[in-house]
PDB file of C-alpha atoms in Angstrom:
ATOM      1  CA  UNK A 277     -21.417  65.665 -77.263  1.00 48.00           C
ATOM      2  CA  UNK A 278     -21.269  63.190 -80.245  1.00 49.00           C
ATOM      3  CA  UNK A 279     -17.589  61.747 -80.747  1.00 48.00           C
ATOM      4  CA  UNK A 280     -15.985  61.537 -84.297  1.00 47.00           C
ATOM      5  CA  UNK A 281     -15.025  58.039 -85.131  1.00 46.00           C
ATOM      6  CA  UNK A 282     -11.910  58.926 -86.900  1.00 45.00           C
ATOM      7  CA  UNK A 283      -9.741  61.567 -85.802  1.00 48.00           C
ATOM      8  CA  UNK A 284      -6.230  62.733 -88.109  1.00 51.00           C
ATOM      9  CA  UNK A 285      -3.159  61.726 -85.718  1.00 52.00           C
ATOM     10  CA  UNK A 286      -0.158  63.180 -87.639  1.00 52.00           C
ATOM     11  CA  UNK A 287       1.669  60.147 -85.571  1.00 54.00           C
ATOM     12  CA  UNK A 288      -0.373  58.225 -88.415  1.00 54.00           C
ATOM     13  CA  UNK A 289       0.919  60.087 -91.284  1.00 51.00           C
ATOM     14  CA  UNK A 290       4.717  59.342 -90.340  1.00 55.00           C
ATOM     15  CA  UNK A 291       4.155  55.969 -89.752  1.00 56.00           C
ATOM     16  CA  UNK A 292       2.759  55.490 -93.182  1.00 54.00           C
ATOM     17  CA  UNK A 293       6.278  55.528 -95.548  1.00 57.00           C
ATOM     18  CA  UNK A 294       4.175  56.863 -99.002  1.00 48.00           C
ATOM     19  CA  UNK A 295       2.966  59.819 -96.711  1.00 50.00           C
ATOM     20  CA  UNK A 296       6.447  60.830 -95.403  1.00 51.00           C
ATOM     21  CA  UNK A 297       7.903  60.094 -98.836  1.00 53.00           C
ATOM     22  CA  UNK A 298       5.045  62.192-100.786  1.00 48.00           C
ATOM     23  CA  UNK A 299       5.185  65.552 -97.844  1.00 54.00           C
ATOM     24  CA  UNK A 300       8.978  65.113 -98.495  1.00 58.00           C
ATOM     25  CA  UNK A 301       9.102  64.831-102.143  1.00 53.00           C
ATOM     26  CA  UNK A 302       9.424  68.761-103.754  1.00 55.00           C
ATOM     27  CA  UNK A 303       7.265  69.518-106.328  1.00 55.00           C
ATOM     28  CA  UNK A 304       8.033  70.093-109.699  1.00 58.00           C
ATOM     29  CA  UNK A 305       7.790  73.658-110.868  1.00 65.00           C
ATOM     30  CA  UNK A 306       8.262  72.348-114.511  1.00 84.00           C
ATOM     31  CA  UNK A 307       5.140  70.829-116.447  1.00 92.00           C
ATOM     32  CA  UNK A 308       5.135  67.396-117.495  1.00 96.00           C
ATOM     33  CA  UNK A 309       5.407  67.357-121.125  1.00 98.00           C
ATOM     34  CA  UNK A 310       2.844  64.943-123.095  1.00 98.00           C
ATOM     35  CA  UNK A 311       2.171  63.724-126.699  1.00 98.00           C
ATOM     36  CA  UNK A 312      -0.245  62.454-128.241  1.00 98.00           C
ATOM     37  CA  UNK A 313      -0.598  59.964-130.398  1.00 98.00           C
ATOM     38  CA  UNK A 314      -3.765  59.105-132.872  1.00 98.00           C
ATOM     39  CA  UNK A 315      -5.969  62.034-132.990  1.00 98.00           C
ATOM     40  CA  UNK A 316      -9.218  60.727-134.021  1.00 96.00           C
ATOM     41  CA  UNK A 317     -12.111  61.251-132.647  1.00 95.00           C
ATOM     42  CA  UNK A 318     -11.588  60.689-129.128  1.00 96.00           C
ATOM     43  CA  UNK A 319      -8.406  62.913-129.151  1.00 97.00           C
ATOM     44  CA  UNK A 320     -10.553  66.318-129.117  1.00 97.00           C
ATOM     45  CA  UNK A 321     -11.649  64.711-125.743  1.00 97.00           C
ATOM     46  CA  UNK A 322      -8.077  64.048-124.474  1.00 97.00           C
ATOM     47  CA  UNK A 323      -6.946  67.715-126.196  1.00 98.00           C
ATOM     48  CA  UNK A 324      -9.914  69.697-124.304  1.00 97.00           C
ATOM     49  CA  UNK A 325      -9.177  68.650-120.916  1.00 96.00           C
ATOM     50  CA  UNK A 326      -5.008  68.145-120.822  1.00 97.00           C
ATOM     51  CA  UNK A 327      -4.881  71.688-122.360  1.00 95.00           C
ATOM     52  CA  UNK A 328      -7.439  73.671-120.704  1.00 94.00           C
ATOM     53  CA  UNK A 329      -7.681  71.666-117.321  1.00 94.00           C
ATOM     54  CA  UNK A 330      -4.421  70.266-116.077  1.00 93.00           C
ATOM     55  CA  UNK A 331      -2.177  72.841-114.952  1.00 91.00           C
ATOM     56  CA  UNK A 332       1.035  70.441-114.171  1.00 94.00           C
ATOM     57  CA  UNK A 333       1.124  69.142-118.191  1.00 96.00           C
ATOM     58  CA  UNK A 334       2.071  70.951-121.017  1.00 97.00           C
ATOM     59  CA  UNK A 335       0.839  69.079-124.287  1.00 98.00           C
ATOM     60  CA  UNK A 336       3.390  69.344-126.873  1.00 97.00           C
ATOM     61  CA  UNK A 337       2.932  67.356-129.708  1.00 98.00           C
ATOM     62  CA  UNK A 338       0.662  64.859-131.398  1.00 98.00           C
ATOM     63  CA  UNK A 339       1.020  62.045-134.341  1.00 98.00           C
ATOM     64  CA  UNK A 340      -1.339  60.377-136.241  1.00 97.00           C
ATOM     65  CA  UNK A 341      -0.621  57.849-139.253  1.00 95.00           C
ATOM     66  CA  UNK A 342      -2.660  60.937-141.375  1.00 97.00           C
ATOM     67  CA  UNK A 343      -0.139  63.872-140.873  1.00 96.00           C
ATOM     68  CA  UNK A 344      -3.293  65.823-141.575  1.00 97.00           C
ATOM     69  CA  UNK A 345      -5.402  64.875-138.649  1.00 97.00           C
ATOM     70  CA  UNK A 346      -2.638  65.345-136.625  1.00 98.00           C
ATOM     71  CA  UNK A 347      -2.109  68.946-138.337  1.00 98.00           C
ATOM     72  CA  UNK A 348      -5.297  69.824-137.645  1.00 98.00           C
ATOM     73  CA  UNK A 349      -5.129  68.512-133.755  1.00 98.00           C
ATOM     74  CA  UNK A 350      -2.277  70.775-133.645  1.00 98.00           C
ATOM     75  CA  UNK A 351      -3.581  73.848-134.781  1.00 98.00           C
ATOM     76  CA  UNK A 352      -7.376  73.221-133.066  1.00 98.00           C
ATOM     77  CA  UNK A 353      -5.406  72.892-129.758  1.00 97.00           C
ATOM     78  CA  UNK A 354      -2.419  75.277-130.227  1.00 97.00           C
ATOM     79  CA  UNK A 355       0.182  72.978-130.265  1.00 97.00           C
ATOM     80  CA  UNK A 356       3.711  73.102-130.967  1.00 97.00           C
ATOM     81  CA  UNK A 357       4.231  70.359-133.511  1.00 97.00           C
ATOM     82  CA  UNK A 358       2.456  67.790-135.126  1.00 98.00           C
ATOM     83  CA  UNK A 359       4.784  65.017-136.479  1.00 96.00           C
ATOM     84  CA  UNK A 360       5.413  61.537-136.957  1.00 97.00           C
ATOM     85  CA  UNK A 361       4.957  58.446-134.712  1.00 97.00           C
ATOM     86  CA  UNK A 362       8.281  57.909-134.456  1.00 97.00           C
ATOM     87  CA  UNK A 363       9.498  61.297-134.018  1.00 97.00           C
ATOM     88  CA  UNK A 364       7.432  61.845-131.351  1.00 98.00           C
ATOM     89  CA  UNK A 365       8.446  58.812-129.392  1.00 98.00           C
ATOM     90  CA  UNK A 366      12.220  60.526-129.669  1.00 97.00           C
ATOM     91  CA  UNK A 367      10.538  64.074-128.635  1.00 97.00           C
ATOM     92  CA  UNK A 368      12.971  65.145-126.056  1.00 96.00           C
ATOM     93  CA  UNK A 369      10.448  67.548-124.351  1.00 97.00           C
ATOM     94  CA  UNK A 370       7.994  64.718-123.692  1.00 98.00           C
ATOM     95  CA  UNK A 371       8.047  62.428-120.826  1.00 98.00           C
ATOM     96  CA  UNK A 372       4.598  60.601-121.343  1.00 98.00           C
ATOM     97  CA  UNK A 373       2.635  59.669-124.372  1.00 98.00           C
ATOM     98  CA  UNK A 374      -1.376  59.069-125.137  1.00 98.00           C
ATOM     99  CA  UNK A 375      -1.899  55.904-126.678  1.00 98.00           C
ATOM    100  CA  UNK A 376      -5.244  56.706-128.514  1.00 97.00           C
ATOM    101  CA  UNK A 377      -4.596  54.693-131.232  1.00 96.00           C
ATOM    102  CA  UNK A 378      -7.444  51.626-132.230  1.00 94.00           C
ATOM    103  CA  UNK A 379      -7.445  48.576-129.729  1.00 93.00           C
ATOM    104  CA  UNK A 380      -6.117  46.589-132.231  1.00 94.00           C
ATOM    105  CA  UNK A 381      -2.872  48.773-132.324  1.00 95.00           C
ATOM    106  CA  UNK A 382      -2.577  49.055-128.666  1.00 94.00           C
ATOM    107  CA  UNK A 383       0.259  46.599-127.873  1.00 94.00           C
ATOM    108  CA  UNK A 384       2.413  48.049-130.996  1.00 95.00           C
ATOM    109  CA  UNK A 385       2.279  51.152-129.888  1.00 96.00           C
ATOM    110  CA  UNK A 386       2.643  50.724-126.481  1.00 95.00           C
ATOM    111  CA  UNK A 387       5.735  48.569-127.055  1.00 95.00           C
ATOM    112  CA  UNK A 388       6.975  51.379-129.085  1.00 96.00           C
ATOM    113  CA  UNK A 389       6.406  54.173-126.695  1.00 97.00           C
ATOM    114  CA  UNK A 390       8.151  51.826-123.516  1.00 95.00           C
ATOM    115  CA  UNK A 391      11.092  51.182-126.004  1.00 95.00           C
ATOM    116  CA  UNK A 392      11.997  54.310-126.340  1.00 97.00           C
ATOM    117  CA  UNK A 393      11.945  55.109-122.168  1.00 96.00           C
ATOM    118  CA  UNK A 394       8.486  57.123-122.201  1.00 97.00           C
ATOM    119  CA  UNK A 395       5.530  56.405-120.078  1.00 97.00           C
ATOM    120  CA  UNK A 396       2.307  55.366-121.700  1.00 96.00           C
ATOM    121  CA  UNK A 397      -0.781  56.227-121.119  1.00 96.00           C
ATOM    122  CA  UNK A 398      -3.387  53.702-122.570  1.00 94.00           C
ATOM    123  CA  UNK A 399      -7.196  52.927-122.029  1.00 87.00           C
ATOM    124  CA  UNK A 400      -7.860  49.579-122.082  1.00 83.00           C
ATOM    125  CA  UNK A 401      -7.192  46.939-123.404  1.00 85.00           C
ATOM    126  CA  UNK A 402      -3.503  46.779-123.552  1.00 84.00           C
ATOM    127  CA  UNK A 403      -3.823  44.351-125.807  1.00 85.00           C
ATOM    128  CA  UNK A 404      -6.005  42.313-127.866  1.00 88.00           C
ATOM    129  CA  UNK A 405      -4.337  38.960-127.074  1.00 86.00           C
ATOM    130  CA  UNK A 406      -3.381  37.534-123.510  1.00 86.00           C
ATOM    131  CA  UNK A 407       0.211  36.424-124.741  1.00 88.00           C
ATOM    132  CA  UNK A 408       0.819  40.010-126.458  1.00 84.00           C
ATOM    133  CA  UNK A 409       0.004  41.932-122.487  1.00 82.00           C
ATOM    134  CA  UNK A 410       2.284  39.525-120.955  1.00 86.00           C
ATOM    135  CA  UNK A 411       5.168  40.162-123.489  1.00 82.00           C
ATOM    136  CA  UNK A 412       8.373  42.123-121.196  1.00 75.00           C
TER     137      UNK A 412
END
């Protein structure tokens, strides 16, 4: 009989405070709502799979610094609104934003969007310069 070299104690679970926390944490029946902004290329990426393969997000709005772009983005993708930068970082139905704007943008807009209590969401770099990523 061949023995298994790890067996699941549930004794291991409890002891482990994320576990307890995560089994006792309910679940949100509300979707997370999420905004987008730049919507260049790499949005359709970003728009394809929040929209037709995340169940627990709900994409509501995107910006772009060409209100067309982000038009278009909207209506490609069914949205509810395409708008400005900063109305979207007041959006009251969105909790976390896409930062998909140019690297060289990233710490402006990421400043923005964590001034104004969101989350970000940001592929690297955070910033271009060392001092600028370690600004609080």
């Amino acid at each position: 009989m061949m023995k298994a070299y790890f067996q699941p104690d549930a004794r291991q679970d409890e002891e482990r405070p994320c576990i307890r926390q995560a089994k006792e944490r309910p679940m949100r029946a509300e979707r997370i709502g999420v905004g987008i902004i730049g919507c260049g290329t790499i949005s359709d990426t970003y728009l394809s799979n929040l929209t037709k393969h995340v169940s627990n997000v709900k994409v509501v709005a995107c910006a772009d610094l060409v209100s067309e772009r982000a038009e278009q983005q909207k209506e490609k993708y069914g949205l509810a609104q395409a708008c400005s930068v900063e109305e979207i970082l007041h959006h009251e139905h969105i909790q976390i934003l896409v930062n998909l704007t140019i690297p060289a943008a990233h710490h402006d807009v990421n400043m923005q969007i964590l001034r104004a209590g969101k989350h970000v969401y940001c592929e690297k770099p955070l910033a271009l310069r060392l001092e600028d990523a370690l600004e609080e």
